[in-house]
């Protein structure tokens, strides 16, 4: 095999490893009426002043397989929602707001832009059976590269991007479910609009070990150096 063919084959192998890192991906639509504080709650449960499951329940993301650590990304977020019947706000949301009732149904409060996309990880239990974790405050901090939310801790997503790169949201230990909703202060039942987006899960077992990449990169470097010497 000549040098060019070897380099091509090695590069193709690296591309295949990178592609394999994405364990699963789904496209979803999140309605503006999706109240995060109804995540995992049974039918008839109330939240956020005049909201009830399942009418205002957030979206349960399915099709990603079982979580085992790793991280999730949210890409190609389009659309917009409004906390009123007149749609719509920007993908990144508008002014900052907190959940008026505070922590509710075992789910944390959060400070994030109104009309933005938000999420929450749960385990298999009903969240209201446990105490809510502390609240996250995203004021002035929307462009993080990674985030480590706890179980039942509501977190900001927005457009899922920072400096044109997908933000990484690490799956908390014990998480089995991911819910997506929108940010409002109270009463989601009169909200409007929707978001569409792609959700991808990257599991630790699907991501090649750093040593694998290092070996392949070293191989590429050595072969390129050999090629330069031969040409010289």
mmCIF file with all atom_site columns, C-alpha atoms in Angstrom:
data_model
loop_
_atom_site.group_PDB
_atom_site.id
_atom_site.type_symbol
_atom_site.label_atom_id
_atom_site.label_alt_id
_atom_site.label_comp_id
_atom_site.label_asym_id
_atom_site.label_entity_id
_atom_site.label_seq_id
_atom_site.pdbx_PDB_ins_code
_atom_site.Cartn_x
_atom_site.Cartn_y
_atom_site.Cartn_z
_atom_site.occupancy
_atom_site.B_iso_or_equiv
_atom_site.pdbx_formal_charge
_atom_site.auth_seq_id
_atom_site.auth_comp_id
_atom_site.auth_asym_id
_atom_site.auth_atom_id
_atom_site.pdbx_PDB_model_num
ATOM 1   C CA . UNK A 1 1   ? 0.000   0.000  0.000  1.00 0.00 ? 1   UNK A CA 1
ATOM 2   C CA . UNK A 1 2   ? 1.438   3.401  -0.968 1.00 0.00 ? 2   UNK A CA 1
ATOM 3   C CA . UNK A 1 3   ? 1.768   6.314  1.450  1.00 0.00 ? 3   UNK A CA 1
ATOM 4   C CA . UNK A 1 4   ? -1.198  8.276  0.106  1.00 0.00 ? 4   UNK A CA 1
ATOM 5   C CA . UNK A 1 5   ? -3.502  5.286  0.413  1.00 0.00 ? 5   UNK A CA 1
ATOM 6   C CA . UNK A 1 6   ? -2.269  4.623  3.951  1.00 0.00 ? 6   UNK A CA 1
ATOM 7   C CA . UNK A 1 7   ? -2.922  8.191  5.024  1.00 0.00 ? 7   UNK A CA 1
ATOM 8   C CA . UNK A 1 8   ? -6.378  8.077  3.453  1.00 0.00 ? 8   UNK A CA 1
ATOM 9   C CA . UNK A 1 9   ? -7.217  4.830  5.207  1.00 0.00 ? 9   UNK A CA 1
ATOM 10  C CA . UNK A 1 10  ? -5.977  6.107  8.572  1.00 0.00 ? 10  UNK A CA 1
ATOM 11  C CA . UNK A 1 11  ? -7.926  9.354  8.233  1.00 0.00 ? 11  UNK A CA 1
ATOM 12  C CA . UNK A 1 12  ? -11.049 7.409  7.304  1.00 0.00 ? 12  UNK A CA 1
ATOM 13  C CA . UNK A 1 13  ? -10.617 5.287  10.417 1.00 0.00 ? 13  UNK A CA 1
ATOM 14  C CA . UNK A 1 14  ? -10.434 8.390  12.577 1.00 0.00 ? 14  UNK A CA 1
ATOM 15  C CA . UNK A 1 15  ? -13.598 9.751  10.964 1.00 0.00 ? 15  UNK A CA 1
ATOM 16  C CA . UNK A 1 16  ? -15.395 6.470  11.646 1.00 0.00 ? 16  UNK A CA 1
ATOM 17  C CA . UNK A 1 17  ? -14.369 6.589  15.310 1.00 0.00 ? 17  UNK A CA 1
ATOM 18  C CA . UNK A 1 18  ? -15.631 10.153 15.623 1.00 0.00 ? 18  UNK A CA 1
ATOM 19  C CA . UNK A 1 19  ? -18.948 9.215  14.005 1.00 0.00 ? 19  UNK A CA 1
ATOM 20  C CA . UNK A 1 20  ? -19.305 6.223  16.319 1.00 0.00 ? 20  UNK A CA 1
ATOM 21  C CA . UNK A 1 21  ? -19.066 8.532  19.326 1.00 0.00 ? 21  UNK A CA 1
ATOM 22  C CA . UNK A 1 22  ? -22.677 9.595  18.762 1.00 0.00 ? 22  UNK A CA 1
ATOM 23  C CA . UNK A 1 23  ? -24.603 6.773  20.376 1.00 0.00 ? 23  UNK A CA 1
ATOM 24  C CA . UNK A 1 24  ? -28.043 8.014  19.360 1.00 0.00 ? 24  UNK A CA 1
ATOM 25  C CA . UNK A 1 25  ? -29.939 11.073 18.148 1.00 0.00 ? 25  UNK A CA 1
ATOM 26  C CA . UNK A 1 26  ? -33.583 12.084 17.799 1.00 0.00 ? 26  UNK A CA 1
ATOM 27  C CA . UNK A 1 27  ? -35.512 15.078 16.461 1.00 0.00 ? 27  UNK A CA 1
ATOM 28  C CA . UNK A 1 28  ? -38.201 16.484 18.773 1.00 0.00 ? 28  UNK A CA 1
ATOM 29  C CA . UNK A 1 29  ? -40.734 19.297 19.042 1.00 0.00 ? 29  UNK A CA 1
ATOM 30  C CA . UNK A 1 30  ? -41.292 21.080 22.359 1.00 0.00 ? 30  UNK A CA 1
ATOM 31  C CA . UNK A 1 31  ? -44.535 23.003 22.757 1.00 0.00 ? 31  UNK A CA 1
ATOM 32  C CA . UNK A 1 32  ? -44.612 26.406 24.451 1.00 0.00 ? 32  UNK A CA 1
ATOM 33  C CA . UNK A 1 33  ? -47.106 25.010 26.975 1.00 0.00 ? 33  UNK A CA 1
ATOM 34  C CA . UNK A 1 34  ? -44.515 22.508 28.312 1.00 0.00 ? 34  UNK A CA 1
ATOM 35  C CA . UNK A 1 35  ? -44.153 23.222 32.051 1.00 0.00 ? 35  UNK A CA 1
ATOM 36  C CA . UNK A 1 36  ? -40.884 21.709 33.407 1.00 0.00 ? 36  UNK A CA 1
ATOM 37  C CA . UNK A 1 37  ? -42.321 21.558 36.959 1.00 0.00 ? 37  UNK A CA 1
ATOM 38  C CA . UNK A 1 38  ? -44.704 18.814 35.814 1.00 0.00 ? 38  UNK A CA 1
ATOM 39  C CA . UNK A 1 39  ? -41.846 16.536 34.675 1.00 0.00 ? 39  UNK A CA 1
ATOM 40  C CA . UNK A 1 40  ? -42.420 12.965 35.851 1.00 0.00 ? 40  UNK A CA 1
ATOM 41  C CA . UNK A 1 41  ? -45.663 13.824 37.645 1.00 0.00 ? 41  UNK A CA 1
ATOM 42  C CA . UNK A 1 42  ? -48.813 11.673 37.284 1.00 0.00 ? 42  UNK A CA 1
ATOM 43  C CA . UNK A 1 43  ? -52.008 12.776 35.567 1.00 0.00 ? 43  UNK A CA 1
ATOM 44  C CA . UNK A 1 44  ? -53.917 15.424 37.497 1.00 0.00 ? 44  UNK A CA 1
ATOM 45  C CA . UNK A 1 45  ? -50.849 16.798 39.306 1.00 0.00 ? 45  UNK A CA 1
ATOM 46  C CA . UNK A 1 46  ? -50.797 20.620 39.600 1.00 0.00 ? 46  UNK A CA 1
ATOM 47  C CA . UNK A 1 47  ? -47.897 23.048 39.171 1.00 0.00 ? 47  UNK A CA 1
ATOM 48  C CA . UNK A 1 48  ? -47.066 26.678 38.494 1.00 0.00 ? 48  UNK A CA 1
ATOM 49  C CA . UNK A 1 49  ? -50.556 28.129 39.148 1.00 0.00 ? 49  UNK A CA 1
ATOM 50  C CA . UNK A 1 50  ? -53.310 26.580 36.984 1.00 0.00 ? 50  UNK A CA 1
ATOM 51  C CA . UNK A 1 51  ? -51.123 24.046 35.143 1.00 0.00 ? 51  UNK A CA 1
ATOM 52  C CA . UNK A 1 52  ? -51.857 20.316 35.315 1.00 0.00 ? 52  UNK A CA 1
ATOM 53  C CA . UNK A 1 53  ? -50.471 17.047 33.956 1.00 0.00 ? 53  UNK A CA 1
ATOM 54  C CA . UNK A 1 54  ? -50.731 15.929 31.247 1.00 0.00 ? 54  UNK A CA 1
ATOM 55  C CA . UNK A 1 55  ? -52.089 19.081 29.579 1.00 0.00 ? 55  UNK A CA 1
ATOM 56  C CA . UNK A 1 56  ? -49.014 21.149 30.363 1.00 0.00 ? 56  UNK A CA 1
ATOM 57  C CA . UNK A 1 57  ? -46.525 18.326 30.944 1.00 0.00 ? 57  UNK A CA 1
ATOM 58  C CA . UNK A 1 58  ? -43.065 18.766 29.389 1.00 0.00 ? 58  UNK A CA 1
ATOM 59  C CA . UNK A 1 59  ? -41.775 16.526 26.613 1.00 0.00 ? 59  UNK A CA 1
ATOM 60  C CA . UNK A 1 60  ? -40.229 13.201 27.629 1.00 0.00 ? 60  UNK A CA 1
ATOM 61  C CA . UNK A 1 61  ? -37.387 12.561 25.168 1.00 0.00 ? 61  UNK A CA 1
ATOM 62  C CA . UNK A 1 62  ? -37.426 8.963  23.918 1.00 0.00 ? 62  UNK A CA 1
ATOM 63  C CA . UNK A 1 63  ? -35.245 7.050  21.486 1.00 0.00 ? 63  UNK A CA 1
ATOM 64  C CA . UNK A 1 64  ? -31.865 7.824  23.047 1.00 0.00 ? 64  UNK A CA 1
ATOM 65  C CA . UNK A 1 65  ? -31.465 4.445  24.724 1.00 0.00 ? 65  UNK A CA 1
ATOM 66  C CA . UNK A 1 66  ? -30.409 3.992  28.336 1.00 0.00 ? 66  UNK A CA 1
ATOM 67  C CA . UNK A 1 67  ? -28.235 6.623  29.990 1.00 0.00 ? 67  UNK A CA 1
ATOM 68  C CA . UNK A 1 68  ? -24.914 5.445  31.397 1.00 0.00 ? 68  UNK A CA 1
ATOM 69  C CA . UNK A 1 69  ? -23.079 8.669  32.025 1.00 0.00 ? 69  UNK A CA 1
ATOM 70  C CA . UNK A 1 70  ? -21.811 10.617 29.043 1.00 0.00 ? 70  UNK A CA 1
ATOM 71  C CA . UNK A 1 71  ? -23.402 13.813 27.826 1.00 0.00 ? 71  UNK A CA 1
ATOM 72  C CA . UNK A 1 72  ? -26.239 15.203 25.722 1.00 0.00 ? 72  UNK A CA 1
ATOM 73  C CA . UNK A 1 73  ? -26.208 17.959 23.098 1.00 0.00 ? 73  UNK A CA 1
ATOM 74  C CA . UNK A 1 74  ? -29.072 20.049 21.734 1.00 0.00 ? 74  UNK A CA 1
ATOM 75  C CA . UNK A 1 75  ? -28.539 21.278 18.175 1.00 0.00 ? 75  UNK A CA 1
ATOM 76  C CA . UNK A 1 76  ? -30.422 22.873 15.266 1.00 0.00 ? 76  UNK A CA 1
ATOM 77  C CA . UNK A 1 77  ? -32.842 24.582 17.651 1.00 0.00 ? 77  UNK A CA 1
ATOM 78  C CA . UNK A 1 78  ? -35.418 26.530 15.618 1.00 0.00 ? 78  UNK A CA 1
ATOM 79  C CA . UNK A 1 79  ? -38.773 28.168 16.284 1.00 0.00 ? 79  UNK A CA 1
ATOM 80  C CA . UNK A 1 80  ? -39.809 30.250 19.254 1.00 0.00 ? 80  UNK A CA 1
ATOM 81  C CA . UNK A 1 81  ? -42.292 30.396 22.100 1.00 0.00 ? 81  UNK A CA 1
ATOM 82  C CA . UNK A 1 82  ? -44.069 33.066 24.116 1.00 0.00 ? 82  UNK A CA 1
ATOM 83  C CA . UNK A 1 83  ? -45.451 33.239 27.642 1.00 0.00 ? 83  UNK A CA 1
ATOM 84  C CA . UNK A 1 84  ? -48.552 34.811 26.059 1.00 0.00 ? 84  UNK A CA 1
ATOM 85  C CA . UNK A 1 85  ? -50.908 33.650 23.290 1.00 0.00 ? 85  UNK A CA 1
ATOM 86  C CA . UNK A 1 86  ? -49.044 36.002 20.901 1.00 0.00 ? 86  UNK A CA 1
ATOM 87  C CA . UNK A 1 87  ? -45.968 34.198 19.575 1.00 0.00 ? 87  UNK A CA 1
ATOM 88  C CA . UNK A 1 88  ? -42.950 34.406 19.717 1.00 0.00 ? 88  UNK A CA 1
ATOM 89  C CA . UNK A 1 89  ? -39.674 35.124 21.515 1.00 0.00 ? 89  UNK A CA 1
ATOM 90  C CA . UNK A 1 90  ? -36.094 34.423 20.392 1.00 0.00 ? 90  UNK A CA 1
ATOM 91  C CA . UNK A 1 91  ? -34.452 31.002 20.584 1.00 0.00 ? 91  UNK A CA 1
ATOM 92  C CA . UNK A 1 92  ? -32.195 32.223 23.415 1.00 0.00 ? 92  UNK A CA 1
ATOM 93  C CA . UNK A 1 93  ? -35.184 33.687 25.272 1.00 0.00 ? 93  UNK A CA 1
ATOM 94  C CA . UNK A 1 94  ? -35.676 37.217 26.524 1.00 0.00 ? 94  UNK A CA 1
ATOM 95  C CA . UNK A 1 95  ? -35.292 38.805 29.999 1.00 0.00 ? 95  UNK A CA 1
ATOM 96  C CA . UNK A 1 96  ? -34.229 36.692 32.984 1.00 0.00 ? 96  UNK A CA 1
ATOM 97  C CA . UNK A 1 97  ? -36.904 35.270 35.254 1.00 0.00 ? 97  UNK A CA 1
ATOM 98  C CA . UNK A 1 98  ? -37.308 32.662 38.012 1.00 0.00 ? 98  UNK A CA 1
ATOM 99  C CA . UNK A 1 99  ? -40.135 30.204 38.626 1.00 0.00 ? 99  UNK A CA 1
ATOM 100 C CA . UNK A 1 100 ? -42.603 32.201 40.709 1.00 0.00 ? 100 UNK A CA 1
ATOM 101 C CA . UNK A 1 101 ? -43.599 29.328 43.076 1.00 0.00 ? 101 UNK A CA 1
ATOM 102 C CA . UNK A 1 102 ? -39.915 28.408 43.487 1.00 0.00 ? 102 UNK A CA 1
ATOM 103 C CA . UNK A 1 103 ? -38.956 24.755 43.787 1.00 0.00 ? 103 UNK A CA 1
ATOM 104 C CA . UNK A 1 104 ? -42.016 22.579 43.187 1.00 0.00 ? 104 UNK A CA 1
ATOM 105 C CA . UNK A 1 105 ? -42.818 18.869 42.898 1.00 0.00 ? 105 UNK A CA 1
ATOM 106 C CA . UNK A 1 106 ? -39.244 18.058 43.954 1.00 0.00 ? 106 UNK A CA 1
ATOM 107 C CA . UNK A 1 107 ? -37.858 20.061 41.012 1.00 0.00 ? 107 UNK A CA 1
ATOM 108 C CA . UNK A 1 108 ? -35.492 22.980 41.569 1.00 0.00 ? 108 UNK A CA 1
ATOM 109 C CA . UNK A 1 109 ? -36.122 26.603 40.834 1.00 0.00 ? 109 UNK A CA 1
ATOM 110 C CA . UNK A 1 110 ? -33.991 28.202 38.089 1.00 0.00 ? 110 UNK A CA 1
ATOM 111 C CA . UNK A 1 111 ? -33.160 31.690 36.854 1.00 0.00 ? 111 UNK A CA 1
ATOM 112 C CA . UNK A 1 112 ? -33.057 31.748 33.048 1.00 0.00 ? 112 UNK A CA 1
ATOM 113 C CA . UNK A 1 113 ? -34.334 33.782 30.080 1.00 0.00 ? 113 UNK A CA 1
ATOM 114 C CA . UNK A 1 114 ? -38.119 33.678 29.707 1.00 0.00 ? 114 UNK A CA 1
ATOM 115 C CA . UNK A 1 115 ? -39.302 31.906 26.529 1.00 0.00 ? 115 UNK A CA 1
ATOM 116 C CA . UNK A 1 116 ? -36.117 29.821 26.341 1.00 0.00 ? 116 UNK A CA 1
ATOM 117 C CA . UNK A 1 117 ? -35.722 26.056 26.063 1.00 0.00 ? 117 UNK A CA 1
ATOM 118 C CA . UNK A 1 118 ? -34.961 24.299 29.376 1.00 0.00 ? 118 UNK A CA 1
ATOM 119 C CA . UNK A 1 119 ? -34.501 20.701 30.507 1.00 0.00 ? 119 UNK A CA 1
ATOM 120 C CA . UNK A 1 120 ? -34.364 18.434 33.543 1.00 0.00 ? 120 UNK A CA 1
ATOM 121 C CA . UNK A 1 121 ? -32.988 14.925 34.181 1.00 0.00 ? 121 UNK A CA 1
ATOM 122 C CA . UNK A 1 122 ? -34.943 12.494 36.371 1.00 0.00 ? 122 UNK A CA 1
ATOM 123 C CA . UNK A 1 123 ? -34.476 8.960  37.645 1.00 0.00 ? 123 UNK A CA 1
ATOM 124 C CA . UNK A 1 124 ? -37.335 6.418  37.668 1.00 0.00 ? 124 UNK A CA 1
ATOM 125 C CA . UNK A 1 125 ? -39.018 7.802  40.784 1.00 0.00 ? 125 UNK A CA 1
ATOM 126 C CA . UNK A 1 126 ? -41.683 10.478 41.021 1.00 0.00 ? 126 UNK A CA 1
ATOM 127 C CA . UNK A 1 127 ? -39.715 13.692 41.667 1.00 0.00 ? 127 UNK A CA 1
ATOM 128 C CA . UNK A 1 128 ? -42.087 15.013 44.341 1.00 0.00 ? 128 UNK A CA 1
ATOM 129 C CA . UNK A 1 129 ? -41.031 12.128 46.618 1.00 0.00 ? 129 UNK A CA 1
ATOM 130 C CA . UNK A 1 130 ? -37.598 13.767 47.097 1.00 0.00 ? 130 UNK A CA 1
ATOM 131 C CA . UNK A 1 131 ? -36.414 17.187 48.233 1.00 0.00 ? 131 UNK A CA 1
ATOM 132 C CA . UNK A 1 132 ? -35.590 19.590 45.416 1.00 0.00 ? 132 UNK A CA 1
ATOM 133 C CA . UNK A 1 133 ? -31.910 20.370 44.754 1.00 0.00 ? 133 UNK A CA 1
ATOM 134 C CA . UNK A 1 134 ? -30.545 23.909 44.761 1.00 0.00 ? 134 UNK A CA 1
ATOM 135 C CA . UNK A 1 135 ? -31.396 26.333 41.976 1.00 0.00 ? 135 UNK A CA 1
ATOM 136 C CA . UNK A 1 136 ? -29.130 27.184 39.050 1.00 0.00 ? 136 UNK A CA 1
ATOM 137 C CA . UNK A 1 137 ? -28.753 30.857 38.075 1.00 0.00 ? 137 UNK A CA 1
ATOM 138 C CA . UNK A 1 138 ? -27.780 31.514 34.451 1.00 0.00 ? 138 UNK A CA 1
ATOM 139 C CA . UNK A 1 139 ? -27.728 35.299 34.706 1.00 0.00 ? 139 UNK A CA 1
ATOM 140 C CA . UNK A 1 140 ? -24.741 36.432 32.631 1.00 0.00 ? 140 UNK A CA 1
ATOM 141 C CA . UNK A 1 141 ? -23.688 32.818 32.047 1.00 0.00 ? 141 UNK A CA 1
ATOM 142 C CA . UNK A 1 142 ? -25.380 31.504 28.905 1.00 0.00 ? 142 UNK A CA 1
ATOM 143 C CA . UNK A 1 143 ? -22.211 30.677 26.952 1.00 0.00 ? 143 UNK A CA 1
ATOM 144 C CA . UNK A 1 144 ? -20.832 27.846 29.089 1.00 0.00 ? 144 UNK A CA 1
ATOM 145 C CA . UNK A 1 145 ? -19.148 24.967 27.227 1.00 0.00 ? 145 UNK A CA 1
ATOM 146 C CA . UNK A 1 146 ? -20.207 22.224 29.656 1.00 0.00 ? 146 UNK A CA 1
ATOM 147 C CA . UNK A 1 147 ? -22.842 21.872 32.364 1.00 0.00 ? 147 UNK A CA 1
ATOM 148 C CA . UNK A 1 148 ? -23.300 19.237 35.084 1.00 0.00 ? 148 UNK A CA 1
ATOM 149 C CA . UNK A 1 149 ? -26.913 19.491 36.277 1.00 0.00 ? 149 UNK A CA 1
ATOM 150 C CA . UNK A 1 150 ? -28.065 17.337 39.182 1.00 0.00 ? 150 UNK A CA 1
ATOM 151 C CA . UNK A 1 151 ? -31.120 15.091 39.135 1.00 0.00 ? 151 UNK A CA 1
ATOM 152 C CA . UNK A 1 152 ? -34.325 17.191 39.316 1.00 0.00 ? 152 UNK A CA 1
ATOM 153 C CA . UNK A 1 153 ? -32.319 20.383 38.699 1.00 0.00 ? 153 UNK A CA 1
ATOM 154 C CA . UNK A 1 154 ? -33.908 22.483 35.944 1.00 0.00 ? 154 UNK A CA 1
ATOM 155 C CA . UNK A 1 155 ? -31.301 23.880 33.523 1.00 0.00 ? 155 UNK A CA 1
ATOM 156 C CA . UNK A 1 156 ? -31.132 26.360 30.651 1.00 0.00 ? 156 UNK A CA 1
ATOM 157 C CA . UNK A 1 157 ? -30.540 25.119 27.081 1.00 0.00 ? 157 UNK A CA 1
ATOM 158 C CA . UNK A 1 158 ? -31.501 27.958 24.732 1.00 0.00 ? 158 UNK A CA 1
ATOM 159 C CA . UNK A 1 159 ? -29.941 27.338 21.318 1.00 0.00 ? 159 UNK A CA 1
ATOM 160 C CA . UNK A 1 160 ? -27.509 24.777 22.788 1.00 0.00 ? 160 UNK A CA 1
ATOM 161 C CA . UNK A 1 161 ? -24.522 26.641 21.348 1.00 0.00 ? 161 UNK A CA 1
ATOM 162 C CA . UNK A 1 162 ? -21.520 28.556 22.700 1.00 0.00 ? 162 UNK A CA 1
ATOM 163 C CA . UNK A 1 163 ? -19.064 30.148 20.265 1.00 0.00 ? 163 UNK A CA 1
ATOM 164 C CA . UNK A 1 164 ? -20.663 28.102 17.440 1.00 0.00 ? 164 UNK A CA 1
ATOM 165 C CA . UNK A 1 165 ? -19.936 24.831 19.276 1.00 0.00 ? 165 UNK A CA 1
ATOM 166 C CA . UNK A 1 166 ? -22.495 22.482 20.794 1.00 0.00 ? 166 UNK A CA 1
ATOM 167 C CA . UNK A 1 167 ? -22.647 22.792 24.579 1.00 0.00 ? 167 UNK A CA 1
ATOM 168 C CA . UNK A 1 168 ? -22.255 19.513 26.484 1.00 0.00 ? 168 UNK A CA 1
ATOM 169 C CA . UNK A 1 169 ? -24.782 18.676 29.207 1.00 0.00 ? 169 UNK A CA 1
ATOM 170 C CA . UNK A 1 170 ? -23.446 15.815 31.307 1.00 0.00 ? 170 UNK A CA 1
ATOM 171 C CA . UNK A 1 171 ? -25.945 13.190 32.421 1.00 0.00 ? 171 UNK A CA 1
ATOM 172 C CA . UNK A 1 172 ? -26.129 12.965 36.235 1.00 0.00 ? 172 UNK A CA 1
ATOM 173 C CA . UNK A 1 173 ? -25.611 9.622  37.947 1.00 0.00 ? 173 UNK A CA 1
ATOM 174 C CA . UNK A 1 174 ? -28.860 7.678  38.183 1.00 0.00 ? 174 UNK A CA 1
ATOM 175 C CA . UNK A 1 175 ? -30.651 9.586  35.411 1.00 0.00 ? 175 UNK A CA 1
ATOM 176 C CA . UNK A 1 176 ? -33.023 7.527  33.282 1.00 0.00 ? 176 UNK A CA 1
ATOM 177 C CA . UNK A 1 177 ? -35.221 10.238 31.786 1.00 0.00 ? 177 UNK A CA 1
ATOM 178 C CA . UNK A 1 178 ? -34.792 13.625 30.116 1.00 0.00 ? 178 UNK A CA 1
ATOM 179 C CA . UNK A 1 179 ? -37.640 16.150 29.910 1.00 0.00 ? 179 UNK A CA 1
ATOM 180 C CA . UNK A 1 180 ? -37.709 19.336 27.829 1.00 0.00 ? 180 UNK A CA 1
ATOM 181 C CA . UNK A 1 181 ? -39.881 22.369 28.492 1.00 0.00 ? 181 UNK A CA 1
ATOM 182 C CA . UNK A 1 182 ? -39.926 26.140 28.176 1.00 0.00 ? 182 UNK A CA 1
ATOM 183 C CA . UNK A 1 183 ? -39.165 28.911 30.648 1.00 0.00 ? 183 UNK A CA 1
ATOM 184 C CA . UNK A 1 184 ? -41.931 30.970 32.214 1.00 0.00 ? 184 UNK A CA 1
ATOM 185 C CA . UNK A 1 185 ? -42.726 32.307 35.662 1.00 0.00 ? 185 UNK A CA 1
ATOM 186 C CA . UNK A 1 186 ? -46.132 30.674 36.064 1.00 0.00 ? 186 UNK A CA 1
ATOM 187 C CA . UNK A 1 187 ? -49.190 29.469 34.112 1.00 0.00 ? 187 UNK A CA 1
ATOM 188 C CA . UNK A 1 188 ? -47.917 27.768 30.965 1.00 0.00 ? 188 UNK A CA 1
ATOM 189 C CA . UNK A 1 189 ? -51.447 26.899 29.819 1.00 0.00 ? 189 UNK A CA 1
ATOM 190 C CA . UNK A 1 190 ? -51.792 30.162 27.839 1.00 0.00 ? 190 UNK A CA 1
ATOM 191 C CA . UNK A 1 191 ? -48.343 29.976 26.206 1.00 0.00 ? 191 UNK A CA 1
ATOM 192 C CA . UNK A 1 192 ? -47.832 29.662 22.450 1.00 0.00 ? 192 UNK A CA 1
ATOM 193 C CA . UNK A 1 193 ? -45.300 28.510 19.850 1.00 0.00 ? 193 UNK A CA 1
ATOM 194 C CA . UNK A 1 194 ? -42.846 25.613 19.797 1.00 0.00 ? 194 UNK A CA 1
ATOM 195 C CA . UNK A 1 195 ? -39.195 24.627 19.353 1.00 0.00 ? 195 UNK A CA 1
ATOM 196 C CA . UNK A 1 196 ? -37.845 21.908 17.076 1.00 0.00 ? 196 UNK A CA 1
ATOM 197 C CA . UNK A 1 197 ? -34.372 20.502 17.664 1.00 0.00 ? 197 UNK A CA 1
ATOM 198 C CA . UNK A 1 198 ? -32.068 17.501 17.527 1.00 0.00 ? 198 UNK A CA 1
ATOM 199 C CA . UNK A 1 199 ? -31.074 15.773 20.767 1.00 0.00 ? 199 UNK A CA 1
ATOM 200 C CA . UNK A 1 200 ? -27.956 13.571 20.713 1.00 0.00 ? 200 UNK A CA 1
ATOM 201 C CA . UNK A 1 201 ? -26.613 11.325 23.453 1.00 0.00 ? 201 UNK A CA 1
ATOM 202 C CA . UNK A 1 202 ? -22.906 10.510 23.627 1.00 0.00 ? 202 UNK A CA 1
ATOM 203 C CA . UNK A 1 203 ? -22.258 7.574  25.939 1.00 0.00 ? 203 UNK A CA 1
ATOM 204 C CA . UNK A 1 204 ? -18.822 6.901  27.488 1.00 0.00 ? 204 UNK A CA 1
ATOM 205 C CA . UNK A 1 205 ? -18.656 3.464  25.836 1.00 0.00 ? 205 UNK A CA 1
ATOM 206 C CA . UNK A 1 206 ? -19.203 5.006  22.398 1.00 0.00 ? 206 UNK A CA 1
ATOM 207 C CA . UNK A 1 207 ? -16.441 7.597  22.743 1.00 0.00 ? 207 UNK A CA 1
ATOM 208 C CA . UNK A 1 208 ? -12.979 6.235  21.795 1.00 0.00 ? 208 UNK A CA 1
ATOM 209 C CA . UNK A 1 209 ? -10.372 6.335  24.533 1.00 0.00 ? 209 UNK A CA 1
ATOM 210 C CA . UNK A 1 210 ? -7.946  9.299  24.350 1.00 0.00 ? 210 UNK A CA 1
ATOM 211 C CA . UNK A 1 211 ? -5.117  6.818  23.813 1.00 0.00 ? 211 UNK A CA 1
ATOM 212 C CA . UNK A 1 212 ? -6.799  5.624  20.618 1.00 0.00 ? 212 UNK A CA 1
ATOM 213 C CA . UNK A 1 213 ? -6.902  9.103  19.160 1.00 0.00 ? 213 UNK A CA 1
ATOM 214 C CA . UNK A 1 214 ? -3.337  9.787  20.332 1.00 0.00 ? 214 UNK A CA 1
ATOM 215 C CA . UNK A 1 215 ? -2.084  6.636  18.621 1.00 0.00 ? 215 UNK A CA 1
ATOM 216 C CA . UNK A 1 216 ? -3.823  7.477  15.355 1.00 0.00 ? 216 UNK A CA 1
ATOM 217 C CA . UNK A 1 217 ? -2.674  11.098 15.426 1.00 0.00 ? 217 UNK A CA 1
ATOM 218 C CA . UNK A 1 218 ? 0.891   9.960  16.092 1.00 0.00 ? 218 UNK A CA 1
ATOM 219 C CA . UNK A 1 219 ? 0.611   7.591  13.149 1.00 0.00 ? 219 UNK A CA 1
ATOM 220 C CA . UNK A 1 220 ? -0.573  10.352 10.861 1.00 0.00 ? 220 UNK A CA 1
ATOM 221 C CA . UNK A 1 221 ? 2.231   12.626 12.016 1.00 0.00 ? 221 UNK A CA 1
ATOM 222 C CA . UNK A 1 222 ? 4.907   9.984  11.506 1.00 0.00 ? 222 UNK A CA 1
ATOM 223 C CA . UNK A 1 223 ? 3.649   9.086  8.040  1.00 0.00 ? 223 UNK A CA 1
ATOM 224 C CA . UNK A 1 224 ? 3.452   12.750 7.021  1.00 0.00 ? 224 UNK A CA 1
ATOM 225 C CA . UNK A 1 225 ? 7.019   13.341 8.261  1.00 0.00 ? 225 UNK A CA 1
ATOM 226 C CA . UNK A 1 226 ? 8.228   10.297 6.339  1.00 0.00 ? 226 UNK A CA 1
ATOM 227 C CA . UNK A 1 227 ? 6.519   11.595 3.201  1.00 0.00 ? 227 UNK A CA 1
ATOM 228 C CA . UNK A 1 228 ? 8.234   14.991 3.530  1.00 0.00 ? 228 UNK A CA 1
ATOM 229 C CA . UNK A 1 229 ? 11.634  13.350 3.976  1.00 0.00 ? 229 UNK A CA 1
ATOM 230 C CA . UNK A 1 230 ? 11.116  11.199 0.902  1.00 0.00 ? 230 UNK A CA 1
ATOM 231 C CA . UNK A 1 231 ? 10.151  14.203 -1.170 1.00 0.00 ? 231 UNK A CA 1
ATOM 232 C CA . UNK A 1 232 ? 13.209  16.047 0.131  1.00 0.00 ? 232 UNK A CA 1
#
